[in-house]
Amino acid sequence: MTDDPLDRASGLTVIEGGGGKARAAPGNTGDATAEVSAPKGATGRPGRPKPPRGGAPKGQRKPAAPAAPSGGVLTEDAVALLFTAAHGQSARYDHELGTWAIWDAEARRWRWDKRQTAAHWCRELAREASDGEAPKVLERVRRRSFLSGVEAMCRADPTHAVTHEVWDPDDMLLGCPGVTVDLRSGRHQAPRPEDMLTRLAAVAPDPTLPIPIWREFLRRATGEDDALERFLQVFAGYSLTGSVKEHQMVFFHGGGGNGKSLLLNTLVGILGEYAQTASMDTFAASSFERHSTDLAAMRGARVVAVSEVAQGVGWNQQRLTQMTGGDKVRARFMRQDEFEYHPKFKLWVVGNHKPELGNVNEAMRRRMNIIPFTHKPDRPDPDLFERLRPEWPGILHWMILGCLEWQSEGLSRPQVIAAETDEYFGEQDTFGQWISECCRVDSRDPHCWDVALELFQSWKTFAEARNAAPGSSKAFAELLKAKGFGADLARVQGKVTRIWRGVMLHRLGLEGQ
């Protein structure tokens, strides 16, 4: 493996006050986590510091915090302004998700408000502002309807109002407990509210921690294949980011007890909130459309892990191509409005059985990496996962080094993966099997042609009988073009009909499909 570039870091970026100017820490030549005080306003202290994303529009000055009225009428608006004065930098309301996010000054990260903290703050401010008022005022101010009105006004305030695009916007920042890692350089910086990070890895990286158990596990699991081990490190590093520019996924294949699930579970454990598990049903071919809540749960994840692939399952190739390519996805949570997002995750799949392909095309070939795990240990260690846990900070640093190598060298597929992947696609060419079994092919025979609709119906029946997704008629036409067949128009039974030349069905074979 290459020398550790992070051990030669020449300075640590320190961010002052959560939003001040950056400066180099004098004399600091190592990798360390910079401590930083919580920004004003993050703990409820009144003030008007510059808010992070979602704040007041540029050039617009917010009114000064109102004093509690003396003898006047205390309104929802007055209490809402008190809320913004006190929590303008530490509270955001996401109008697409329908929830508040609160800056946790102690943990130094944004948290979704699952305990109605914002509502509690409204109640506290209303009580303080109405202290000493007449009983009628107290009765009105402490009603639920009054507090609901206060919170509604806070939600609409430009200081607090945001949509989901503001969260985790930098694909090359990795939130960790107590530190943020800039994956462009591997350097550590203090967590800042303006980075808008809502997710954290389970541990912070430690470049000084040895990882002998992890290295020995990889050596045995890969059969001492250095190129395969390097690919795993680089792909794991790439998976730390929110980039999907490689348009690739990995599928670990092999019998039980060879370490593939342990590898996946360890990396998912380290990634913490950046990882999401999913059922294979989400990516499997099906005759009915699954609810889009499956897709909604994956928004913002950087790794989606799938295990337990059943025998005979086929890929939903359209969905797989869409999601590994970063194309926009439409989804919704249960009983909520639809939204769109660009997937950021890398798909890691583990299984004893290889899912079937409905058709073989270059888009799938580019995306798929079949990784053989065939080396069983002589003496399985049932406690290996727990024995690896203390090495997680060092393993995360190992992944960060892989990320740096990915940025400088790219993602190179080793021979063992290339050979296994080519073999898989050779076995899975269902469309080629349909051509061979159901069709006559002769580009020189002018009588060798068939009606497009009948060809598609034959292919659809053939594919579905083999648990493969046939795709649309448009996709079918692209497959025929790729095979060298030509589309044309001809008069068939008195009607102008679309046909394909060079291919025709074996009519007697249709009943046996």
Short mmCIF file of C-alpha atoms in Angstrom, two decimals:
data_model
loop_
_atom_site.label_atom_id
_atom_site.label_comp_id
_atom_site.label_asym_id
_atom_site.label_seq_id
_atom_site.Cartn_x
_atom_site.Cartn_y
_atom_site.Cartn_z
CA MET A 1 0.00 0.00 0.00
CA THR A 2 1.17 3.60 -0.54
CA ASP A 3 2.69 5.75 2.19
CA ASP A 4 0.19 7.51 4.39
CA PRO A 5 -0.08 11.11 3.07
CA LEU A 6 -2.02 12.19 6.14
CA ASP A 7 0.98 11.49 8.35
CA ARG A 8 2.81 14.22 6.46
CA ALA A 9 0.11 16.89 6.83
CA SER A 10 1.62 20.35 7.13
CA GLY A 11 -1.12 22.10 9.06
CA LEU A 12 -4.61 21.78 10.48
CA THR A 13 -7.49 23.94 9.37
CA VAL A 14 -9.16 25.49 12.40
CA ILE A 15 -12.56 27.10 12.09
CA GLU A 16 -13.20 29.76 14.71
CA GLY A 17 -16.60 30.30 16.23
CA GLY A 18 -18.42 28.00 13.84
CA GLY A 19 -18.49 30.68 11.16
CA GLY A 20 -15.37 32.83 11.44
CA LYS A 21 -12.31 32.99 9.25
CA ALA A 22 -10.03 30.00 8.83
CA ARG A 23 -6.45 30.13 10.03
CA ALA A 24 -3.55 27.69 10.09
CA ALA A 25 -2.68 26.32 13.49
CA PRO A 26 0.97 27.38 14.08
CA GLY A 27 3.40 24.56 14.61
CA ASN A 28 0.82 21.86 14.04
CA THR A 29 2.13 19.21 11.67
CA GLY A 30 -0.03 16.26 12.63
CA ASP A 31 -3.55 15.12 12.18
CA ALA A 32 -5.65 16.29 15.10
CA THR A 33 -9.17 17.42 15.75
CA ALA A 34 -9.56 21.15 16.28
CA GLU A 35 -11.72 22.14 19.22
CA VAL A 36 -14.12 25.00 18.63
CA SER A 37 -16.62 26.77 20.82
CA ALA A 38 -20.30 26.58 19.97
CA PRO A 39 -21.56 29.58 17.95
CA LYS A 40 -23.57 32.23 19.66
CA GLY A 41 -27.22 31.46 19.41
CA ALA A 42 -26.67 27.69 19.36
CA THR A 43 -27.42 27.39 23.06
CA GLY A 44 -30.37 29.71 23.12
CA ARG A 45 -28.37 32.86 23.96
CA PRO A 46 -30.04 35.90 22.32
CA GLY A 47 -28.10 37.45 19.50
CA ARG A 48 -28.16 38.02 15.75
CA PRO A 49 -25.05 36.32 14.35
CA LYS A 50 -25.00 35.50 10.66
CA PRO A 51 -27.21 32.44 10.27
CA PRO A 52 -26.19 29.34 8.33
CA ARG A 53 -28.03 28.25 5.18
CA GLY A 54 -31.70 29.06 5.15
CA GLY A 55 -31.23 32.38 6.91
CA ALA A 56 -32.70 35.78 6.11
CA PRO A 57 -32.43 36.84 2.47
CA LYS A 58 -29.34 38.83 1.51
CA GLY A 59 -29.66 42.50 2.35
CA GLN A 60 -32.73 42.00 4.52
CA ARG A 61 -32.30 42.99 8.16
CA LYS A 62 -34.40 41.26 10.75
CA PRO A 63 -36.15 43.46 13.30
CA ALA A 64 -34.67 43.68 16.75
CA ALA A 65 -35.99 41.25 19.33
CA PRO A 66 -39.16 42.74 20.87
CA ALA A 67 -39.36 43.32 24.56
CA ALA A 68 -42.24 41.73 26.42
CA PRO A 69 -45.11 44.25 26.28
CA SER A 70 -46.15 46.02 29.40
CA GLY A 71 -49.88 46.46 29.48
CA GLY A 72 -50.12 45.86 25.72
CA VAL A 73 -51.25 42.83 23.72
CA LEU A 74 -48.81 39.94 23.48
CA THR A 75 -49.19 38.45 20.01
CA GLU A 76 -48.00 35.26 18.34
CA ASP A 77 -45.84 37.42 16.08
CA ALA A 78 -44.03 38.98 19.05
CA VAL A 79 -43.20 35.59 20.55
CA ALA A 80 -42.12 34.27 17.13
CA LEU A 81 -39.65 37.16 16.84
CA LEU A 82 -38.33 36.31 20.29
CA PHE A 83 -37.86 32.71 19.09
CA THR A 84 -35.88 33.83 16.03
CA ALA A 85 -33.74 36.20 18.12
CA ALA A 86 -32.84 33.37 20.49
CA HIS A 87 -32.60 30.46 18.04
CA GLY A 88 -31.95 32.05 14.67
CA GLN A 89 -28.73 30.12 14.22
CA SER A 90 -29.74 26.88 15.84
CA ALA A 91 -33.15 25.95 14.39
CA ARG A 92 -34.30 25.22 10.82
CA TYR A 93 -37.66 23.98 9.57
CA ASP A 94 -37.65 21.71 6.53
CA HIS A 95 -40.92 22.27 4.71
CA GLU A 96 -40.51 19.15 2.56
CA LEU A 97 -39.80 16.80 5.42
CA GLY A 98 -42.23 18.58 7.73
CA THR A 99 -39.87 18.70 10.72
CA TRP A 100 -37.47 20.94 12.62
CA ALA A 101 -33.73 20.42 12.74
CA ILE A 102 -31.84 21.62 15.80
CA TRP A 103 -28.13 22.39 16.08
CA ASP A 104 -26.82 20.26 18.95
CA ALA A 105 -24.04 22.40 20.42
CA GLU A 106 -22.73 19.59 22.61
CA ALA A 107 -22.56 16.95 19.85
CA ARG A 108 -21.79 19.66 17.25
CA ARG A 109 -24.17 18.40 14.61
CA TRP A 110 -27.69 19.02 13.31
CA ARG A 111 -30.35 16.68 14.69
CA TRP A 112 -33.90 16.11 13.53
CA ASP A 113 -36.28 17.36 16.21
CA LYS A 114 -37.95 14.11 17.24
CA ARG A 115 -38.76 15.39 20.75
CA GLN A 116 -40.52 18.64 19.72
CA THR A 117 -37.76 20.82 21.14
CA ALA A 118 -38.82 23.76 18.96
CA ALA A 119 -42.38 23.56 20.30
CA HIS A 120 -41.01 23.50 23.85
CA TRP A 121 -38.92 26.61 23.13
CA CYS A 122 -42.04 28.41 21.90
CA ARG A 123 -43.82 27.49 25.10
CA GLU A 124 -40.92 28.70 27.29
CA LEU A 125 -40.65 32.02 25.45
CA ALA A 126 -44.41 32.59 25.68
CA ARG A 127 -44.32 31.95 29.43
CA GLU A 128 -41.37 34.30 29.95
CA ALA A 129 -42.88 37.05 27.81
CA SER A 130 -46.25 36.86 29.61
CA ASP A 131 -44.81 36.73 33.10
CA GLY A 132 -46.63 39.23 35.29
CA GLU A 133 -49.46 39.79 32.82
CA ALA A 134 -53.15 39.76 33.72
CA PRO A 135 -54.84 36.36 34.19
CA LYS A 136 -56.75 36.73 30.92
CA VAL A 137 -53.49 37.27 29.03
CA LEU A 138 -51.91 34.28 30.71
CA GLU A 139 -54.89 32.11 29.85
CA ARG A 140 -54.76 33.12 26.18
CA VAL A 141 -50.98 32.86 25.79
CA ARG A 142 -50.78 29.41 27.35
CA ARG A 143 -53.36 27.81 25.12
CA ARG A 144 -52.24 25.27 22.55
CA SER A 145 -53.76 27.34 19.74
CA PHE A 146 -51.59 30.34 20.66
CA LEU A 147 -48.41 28.23 20.78
CA SER A 148 -49.32 26.54 17.48
CA GLY A 149 -49.64 29.98 15.94
CA VAL A 150 -46.23 30.98 17.27
CA GLU A 151 -44.60 27.88 15.81
CA ALA A 152 -46.36 28.35 12.47
CA MET A 153 -44.91 31.87 12.22
CA CYS A 154 -41.46 30.59 13.12
CA ARG A 155 -41.70 27.96 10.39
CA ALA A 156 -42.45 30.65 7.82
CA ASP A 157 -39.65 32.98 8.93
CA PRO A 158 -36.91 33.02 6.21
CA THR A 159 -34.32 32.56 8.94
CA HIS A 160 -35.71 29.10 9.70
CA ALA A 161 -37.48 28.00 6.50
CA VAL A 162 -35.52 25.58 4.30
CA THR A 163 -36.03 22.67 1.91
CA HIS A 164 -34.12 19.39 1.80
CA GLU A 165 -31.46 20.66 -0.64
CA VAL A 166 -29.66 22.55 2.13
CA TRP A 167 -28.76 19.43 4.08
CA ASP A 168 -25.42 17.65 3.59
CA PRO A 169 -24.70 19.63 0.41
CA ASP A 170 -20.95 18.93 0.17
CA ASP A 171 -20.40 15.40 -1.13
CA MET A 172 -16.77 15.50 0.00
CA LEU A 173 -17.36 16.25 3.67
CA LEU A 174 -17.72 13.37 6.12
CA GLY A 175 -19.26 14.06 9.50
CA CYS A 176 -17.77 12.11 12.41
CA PRO A 177 -18.14 12.39 16.19
CA GLY A 178 -16.33 15.60 17.16
CA VAL A 179 -14.72 16.20 13.76
CA THR A 180 -15.51 16.76 10.09
CA VAL A 181 -13.22 15.18 7.49
CA ASP A 182 -12.63 16.95 4.19
CA LEU A 183 -12.30 13.95 1.88
CA ARG A 184 -10.60 16.06 -0.80
CA SER A 185 -7.47 16.18 1.35
CA GLY A 186 -8.20 13.88 4.29
CA ARG A 187 -7.73 16.78 6.69
CA HIS A 188 -9.80 17.20 9.84
CA GLN A 189 -11.71 20.35 10.75
CA ALA A 190 -14.06 21.38 13.50
CA PRO A 191 -17.80 20.74 12.88
CA ARG A 192 -19.62 23.91 11.79
CA PRO A 193 -23.36 24.58 11.67
CA GLU A 194 -23.01 26.18 8.23
CA ASP A 195 -21.84 22.85 6.78
CA MET A 196 -25.40 21.63 7.41
CA LEU A 197 -24.38 18.03 8.14
CA THR A 198 -27.17 15.84 9.50
CA ARG A 199 -25.31 12.52 9.40
CA LEU A 200 -22.34 11.13 11.30
CA ALA A 201 -20.13 8.10 10.87
CA ALA A 202 -20.02 5.84 13.92
CA VAL A 203 -16.42 6.76 14.80
CA ALA A 204 -13.82 9.41 14.10
CA PRO A 205 -10.77 8.30 12.09
CA ASP A 206 -7.53 7.61 13.92
CA PRO A 207 -4.42 7.56 11.69
CA THR A 208 -2.27 6.27 14.56
CA LEU A 209 -4.32 3.17 15.35
CA PRO A 210 -2.91 -0.12 14.00
CA ILE A 211 -5.40 -2.49 12.31
CA PRO A 212 -3.66 -5.91 12.34
CA ILE A 213 -6.89 -7.94 12.71
CA TRP A 214 -8.50 -6.16 9.76
CA ARG A 215 -5.43 -6.62 7.55
CA GLU A 216 -5.22 -10.31 8.37
CA PHE A 217 -8.93 -10.75 7.66
CA LEU A 218 -8.54 -9.10 4.23
CA ARG A 219 -5.47 -11.16 3.42
CA ARG A 220 -7.33 -14.41 4.04
CA ALA A 221 -10.66 -13.34 2.52
CA THR A 222 -9.02 -12.25 -0.75
CA GLY A 223 -6.73 -15.27 -0.98
CA GLU A 224 -3.72 -12.93 -0.62
CA ASP A 225 -4.68 -11.12 -3.83
CA ASP A 226 -3.09 -7.66 -3.44
CA ALA A 227 -4.94 -6.21 -6.44
CA LEU A 228 -8.32 -7.30 -5.05
CA GLU A 229 -7.47 -5.96 -1.61
CA ARG A 230 -6.47 -2.62 -3.14
CA PHE A 231 -9.74 -2.45 -5.10
CA LEU A 232 -11.72 -3.07 -1.90
CA GLN A 233 -9.89 -0.23 -0.15
CA VAL A 234 -10.35 2.20 -3.04
CA PHE A 235 -14.04 1.33 -3.53
CA ALA A 236 -14.63 1.64 0.21
CA GLY A 237 -12.98 5.07 0.11
CA TYR A 238 -15.06 6.13 -2.89
CA SER A 239 -18.13 5.00 -0.94
CA LEU A 240 -17.38 7.54 1.81
CA THR A 241 -18.26 10.32 -0.61
CA GLY A 242 -21.57 11.44 -2.02
CA SER A 243 -20.21 11.14 -5.56
CA VAL A 244 -21.62 8.55 -7.97
CA LYS A 245 -19.44 9.56 -10.92
CA GLU A 246 -18.09 6.01 -11.37
CA HIS A 247 -21.62 4.61 -11.93
CA GLN A 248 -20.52 1.32 -10.35
CA MET A 249 -21.72 -1.16 -7.75
CA VAL A 250 -20.26 -4.28 -6.14
CA PHE A 251 -21.72 -7.75 -5.70
CA PHE A 252 -19.93 -10.12 -3.32
CA HIS A 253 -20.62 -13.70 -4.31
CA GLY A 254 -19.71 -16.98 -2.68
CA GLY A 255 -20.84 -19.64 -0.27
CA GLY A 256 -21.37 -19.11 3.44
CA GLY A 257 -18.63 -18.54 5.97
CA ASN A 258 -16.15 -16.83 3.65
CA GLY A 259 -16.22 -13.33 5.16
CA LYS A 260 -18.33 -11.40 2.65
CA SER A 261 -21.07 -10.56 5.18
CA LEU A 262 -18.48 -9.69 7.82
CA LEU A 263 -16.83 -7.26 5.41
CA LEU A 264 -20.16 -5.62 4.59
CA ASN A 265 -21.34 -5.42 8.21
CA THR A 266 -18.06 -3.89 9.35
CA LEU A 267 -18.06 -1.15 6.72
CA VAL A 268 -21.76 -0.44 7.27
CA GLY A 269 -21.14 -0.25 11.02
CA ILE A 270 -18.31 2.24 10.57
CA LEU A 271 -20.32 4.43 8.19
CA GLY A 272 -23.09 4.75 10.78
CA GLU A 273 -25.78 7.17 9.64
CA TYR A 274 -24.32 7.35 6.13
CA ALA A 275 -25.25 3.71 5.49
CA GLN A 276 -28.71 2.35 4.79
CA THR A 277 -29.79 -1.29 4.54
CA ALA A 278 -32.38 -2.34 1.97
CA SER A 279 -34.26 -5.43 0.92
CA MET A 280 -33.28 -7.08 -2.34
CA ASP A 281 -36.93 -6.62 -3.32
CA THR A 282 -36.13 -2.94 -3.91
CA PHE A 283 -33.78 -3.82 -6.77
CA ALA A 284 -35.43 -7.04 -7.98
CA ALA A 285 -37.58 -7.47 -11.07
CA SER A 286 -41.27 -7.67 -10.22
CA SER A 287 -44.59 -7.73 -12.02
CA PHE A 288 -45.90 -4.93 -9.78
CA GLU A 289 -44.51 -1.56 -8.77
CA ARG A 290 -43.20 -1.32 -5.20
CA HIS A 291 -44.13 1.62 -2.98
CA SER A 292 -41.67 4.49 -3.34
CA THR A 293 -41.07 4.64 0.43
CA ASP A 294 -38.27 2.12 -0.26
CA LEU A 295 -36.57 4.76 -2.38
CA ALA A 296 -37.38 7.63 -0.01
CA ALA A 297 -35.41 6.01 2.81
CA MET A 298 -32.25 6.02 0.66
CA ARG A 299 -32.11 9.78 0.15
CA GLY A 300 -28.80 11.13 1.43
CA ALA A 301 -27.27 7.69 2.10
CA ARG A 302 -23.78 7.08 0.73
CA VAL A 303 -23.92 3.30 0.94
CA VAL A 304 -26.94 1.04 0.54
CA ALA A 305 -26.27 -2.51 1.67
CA VAL A 306 -28.30 -5.50 0.47
CA SER A 307 -27.91 -9.09 1.64
CA GLU A 308 -29.77 -12.39 1.36
CA VAL A 309 -30.34 -12.65 -2.39
CA ALA A 310 -32.82 -15.46 -3.05
CA GLN A 311 -32.25 -17.97 -5.81
CA GLY A 312 -34.01 -17.15 -9.09
CA VAL A 313 -34.37 -13.42 -8.39
CA GLY A 314 -33.76 -11.09 -11.33
CA TRP A 315 -32.44 -7.54 -11.35
CA ASN A 316 -34.74 -4.60 -11.98
CA GLN A 317 -32.29 -3.24 -14.51
CA GLN A 318 -34.05 0.03 -15.18
CA ARG A 319 -34.03 0.94 -11.49
CA LEU A 320 -30.46 -0.27 -11.04
CA THR A 321 -29.22 1.79 -13.97
CA GLN A 322 -31.16 4.83 -12.78
CA MET A 323 -29.95 4.73 -9.20
CA THR A 324 -26.30 3.84 -9.78
CA GLY A 325 -26.14 6.55 -12.44
CA GLY A 326 -27.34 9.28 -10.11
CA ASP A 327 -30.45 10.03 -12.21
CA LYS A 328 -33.18 11.92 -10.41
CA VAL A 329 -35.56 9.67 -8.45
CA ARG A 330 -39.13 10.41 -7.43
CA ALA A 331 -40.20 9.04 -4.04
CA ARG A 332 -42.30 9.78 -0.99
CA PHE A 333 -42.63 8.74 2.60
CA MET A 334 -45.86 7.18 3.82
CA ARG A 335 -48.73 9.69 3.82
CA GLN A 336 -46.47 12.51 2.58
CA ASP A 337 -46.05 14.38 -0.68
CA GLU A 338 -43.73 13.17 -3.42
CA PHE A 339 -40.27 14.68 -3.79
CA GLU A 340 -37.29 14.22 -6.10
CA TYR A 341 -33.64 13.64 -5.29
CA HIS A 342 -30.40 12.53 -6.88
CA PRO A 343 -29.07 9.29 -5.32
CA LYS A 344 -25.65 9.56 -3.69
CA PHE A 345 -25.22 5.97 -2.62
CA LYS A 346 -23.00 3.16 -3.80
CA LEU A 347 -24.75 -0.21 -3.85
CA TRP A 348 -23.06 -3.08 -1.97
CA VAL A 349 -24.79 -6.44 -2.45
CA VAL A 350 -23.89 -9.76 -0.79
CA GLY A 351 -25.39 -13.08 -1.79
CA ASN A 352 -24.87 -16.79 -2.30
CA HIS A 353 -26.87 -16.62 -5.56
CA LYS A 354 -26.31 -14.31 -8.50
CA PRO A 355 -29.45 -12.41 -9.59
CA GLU A 356 -30.52 -12.99 -13.17
CA LEU A 357 -30.26 -10.39 -15.92
CA GLY A 358 -33.15 -9.87 -18.30
CA ASN A 359 -30.80 -8.65 -20.99
CA VAL A 360 -27.11 -7.99 -21.27
CA ASN A 361 -26.04 -4.49 -22.27
CA GLU A 362 -23.05 -2.23 -21.91
CA ALA A 363 -24.71 -0.05 -19.29
CA MET A 364 -24.96 -3.04 -16.94
CA ARG A 365 -21.47 -4.27 -17.82
CA ARG A 366 -20.00 -0.90 -16.85
CA ARG A 367 -21.82 -0.85 -13.52
CA MET A 368 -21.37 -4.37 -12.23
CA ASN A 369 -18.37 -5.68 -10.30
CA ILE A 370 -18.74 -9.34 -9.32
CA ILE A 371 -16.31 -10.02 -6.46
CA PRO A 372 -15.66 -13.68 -5.66
CA PHE A 373 -15.33 -14.58 -1.98
CA THR A 374 -14.36 -18.24 -2.05
CA HIS A 375 -11.71 -18.59 0.66
CA LYS A 376 -13.03 -20.08 3.88
CA PRO A 377 -10.90 -19.85 7.02
CA ASP A 378 -9.67 -23.14 8.49
CA ARG A 379 -11.00 -22.09 11.88
CA PRO A 380 -13.97 -19.68 11.70
CA ASP A 381 -13.98 -17.04 14.42
CA PRO A 382 -17.55 -16.29 15.56
CA ASP A 383 -16.30 -13.28 17.56
CA LEU A 384 -14.36 -11.66 14.72
CA PHE A 385 -16.88 -8.86 14.16
CA GLU A 386 -16.62 -7.77 17.80
CA ARG A 387 -12.84 -8.15 17.80
CA LEU A 388 -12.72 -5.78 14.81
CA ARG A 389 -14.82 -3.12 16.51
CA PRO A 390 -11.91 -1.51 18.46
CA GLU A 391 -10.11 -1.10 15.12
CA TRP A 392 -12.97 0.84 13.50
CA PRO A 393 -11.26 4.28 13.84
CA GLY A 394 -8.16 2.86 12.14
CA ILE A 395 -10.24 1.11 9.46
CA LEU A 396 -12.02 4.41 8.73
CA HIS A 397 -8.61 6.03 8.24
CA TRP A 398 -7.75 3.12 5.88
CA MET A 399 -10.93 3.95 3.93
CA ILE A 400 -9.98 7.65 3.76
CA LEU A 401 -6.62 6.66 2.27
CA GLY A 402 -8.55 4.64 -0.29
CA CYS A 403 -10.64 7.74 -1.07
CA LEU A 404 -7.50 9.78 -1.70
CA GLU A 405 -6.17 7.04 -3.98
CA TRP A 406 -9.48 6.95 -5.86
CA GLN A 407 -9.22 10.69 -6.50
CA SER A 408 -5.67 10.43 -7.81
CA GLU A 409 -5.70 7.06 -9.58
CA GLY A 410 -9.36 6.28 -10.29
CA LEU A 411 -11.13 2.96 -9.90
CA SER A 412 -9.30 0.13 -11.65
CA ARG A 413 -10.96 -3.30 -11.91
CA PRO A 414 -8.50 -6.12 -11.11
CA GLN A 415 -8.28 -9.24 -13.26
CA VAL A 416 -10.13 -11.50 -10.83
CA ILE A 417 -13.17 -9.18 -10.84
CA ALA A 418 -13.06 -8.68 -14.62
CA ALA A 419 -12.99 -12.44 -15.23
CA GLU A 420 -15.80 -13.17 -12.76
CA THR A 421 -17.94 -10.35 -14.18
CA ASP A 422 -17.42 -11.48 -17.81
CA GLU A 423 -18.39 -15.02 -16.87
CA TYR A 424 -21.54 -13.75 -15.16
CA PHE A 425 -22.64 -11.76 -18.20
CA GLY A 426 -21.99 -14.72 -20.44
CA GLU A 427 -24.31 -16.81 -18.30
CA GLN A 428 -26.98 -14.12 -18.04
CA ASP A 429 -27.51 -13.13 -21.67
CA THR A 430 -31.23 -13.92 -21.65
CA PHE A 431 -31.85 -11.85 -24.75
CA GLY A 432 -29.20 -13.80 -26.62
CA GLN A 433 -30.83 -17.01 -25.47
CA TRP A 434 -34.18 -15.79 -26.81
CA ILE A 435 -32.62 -15.02 -30.20
CA SER A 436 -31.01 -18.46 -30.28
CA GLU A 437 -34.06 -20.45 -29.17
CA CYS A 438 -36.99 -18.55 -30.69
CA CYS A 439 -35.75 -16.83 -33.80
CA ARG A 440 -34.27 -17.42 -37.23
CA VAL A 441 -31.58 -14.90 -38.13
CA ASP A 442 -30.52 -14.13 -41.71
CA SER A 443 -29.68 -10.59 -42.79
CA ARG A 444 -29.34 -11.62 -46.47
CA ASP A 445 -32.76 -13.21 -46.84
CA PRO A 446 -35.37 -10.58 -47.85
CA HIS A 447 -38.09 -12.88 -46.52
CA CYS A 448 -36.53 -13.02 -43.05
CA TRP A 449 -38.51 -10.37 -41.17
CA ASP A 450 -41.23 -10.18 -38.57
CA VAL A 451 -43.75 -7.81 -37.06
CA ALA A 452 -42.30 -5.70 -34.23
CA LEU A 453 -45.23 -6.25 -31.87
CA GLU A 454 -45.14 -10.05 -32.29
CA LEU A 455 -41.39 -10.12 -31.70
CA PHE A 456 -41.80 -8.07 -28.52
CA GLN A 457 -44.62 -10.27 -27.21
CA SER A 458 -42.50 -13.36 -27.78
CA TRP A 459 -39.54 -11.78 -25.96
CA LYS A 460 -41.76 -10.60 -23.08
CA THR A 461 -43.17 -14.09 -22.57
CA PHE A 462 -39.72 -15.66 -22.76
CA ALA A 463 -38.17 -13.19 -20.28
CA GLU A 464 -40.97 -13.34 -17.72
CA ALA A 465 -40.89 -17.15 -17.76
CA ARG A 466 -37.26 -16.85 -16.63
CA ASN A 467 -37.95 -14.25 -13.95
CA ALA A 468 -36.25 -11.53 -15.99
CA ALA A 469 -37.57 -8.02 -16.60
CA PRO A 470 -38.39 -7.63 -20.32
CA GLY A 471 -38.31 -3.84 -20.22
CA SER A 472 -40.30 -1.57 -22.51
CA SER A 473 -40.88 -1.96 -26.26
CA LYS A 474 -38.49 0.95 -26.75
CA ALA A 475 -35.77 -0.83 -24.78
CA PHE A 476 -36.49 -3.97 -26.83
CA ALA A 477 -35.95 -2.01 -30.03
CA GLU A 478 -32.57 -0.83 -28.74
CA LEU A 479 -31.58 -4.44 -28.07
CA LEU A 480 -32.49 -5.44 -31.62
CA LYS A 481 -30.53 -2.52 -33.04
CA ALA A 482 -27.51 -3.55 -30.97
CA LYS A 483 -27.73 -7.00 -32.59
CA GLY A 484 -27.58 -5.41 -36.04
CA PHE A 485 -31.24 -5.80 -37.08
CA GLY A 486 -32.96 -3.00 -38.97
CA ALA A 487 -36.40 -1.48 -38.43
CA ASP A 488 -38.67 -0.82 -41.40
CA LEU A 489 -42.30 -0.25 -42.38
CA ALA A 490 -44.23 -2.77 -44.48
CA ARG A 491 -47.83 -3.42 -45.47
CA VAL A 492 -49.02 -6.48 -43.54
CA GLN A 493 -52.58 -7.69 -44.08
CA GLY A 494 -53.49 -4.35 -45.60
CA LYS A 495 -52.02 -2.21 -42.82
CA VAL A 496 -48.71 -0.32 -42.65
CA THR A 497 -46.87 -2.01 -39.81
CA ARG A 498 -43.48 -1.67 -38.15
CA ILE A 499 -41.25 -4.70 -38.82
CA TRP A 500 -37.69 -5.85 -38.12
CA ARG A 501 -35.58 -7.23 -40.95
CA GLY A 502 -33.03 -10.01 -40.49
CA VAL A 503 -34.94 -11.79 -37.73
CA MET A 504 -38.16 -13.81 -37.59
CA LEU A 505 -39.87 -16.08 -35.07
CA HIS A 506 -39.97 -19.86 -35.25
CA ARG A 507 -43.77 -20.03 -35.40
CA LEU A 508 -43.98 -23.64 -34.28
CA GLY A 509 -41.96 -22.80 -31.18
CA LEU A 510 -44.31 -20.16 -29.87
CA GLU A 511 -46.55 -22.62 -28.02
CA GLY A 512 -43.62 -24.03 -26.12
CA GLN A 513 -42.44 -20.70 -24.76
#
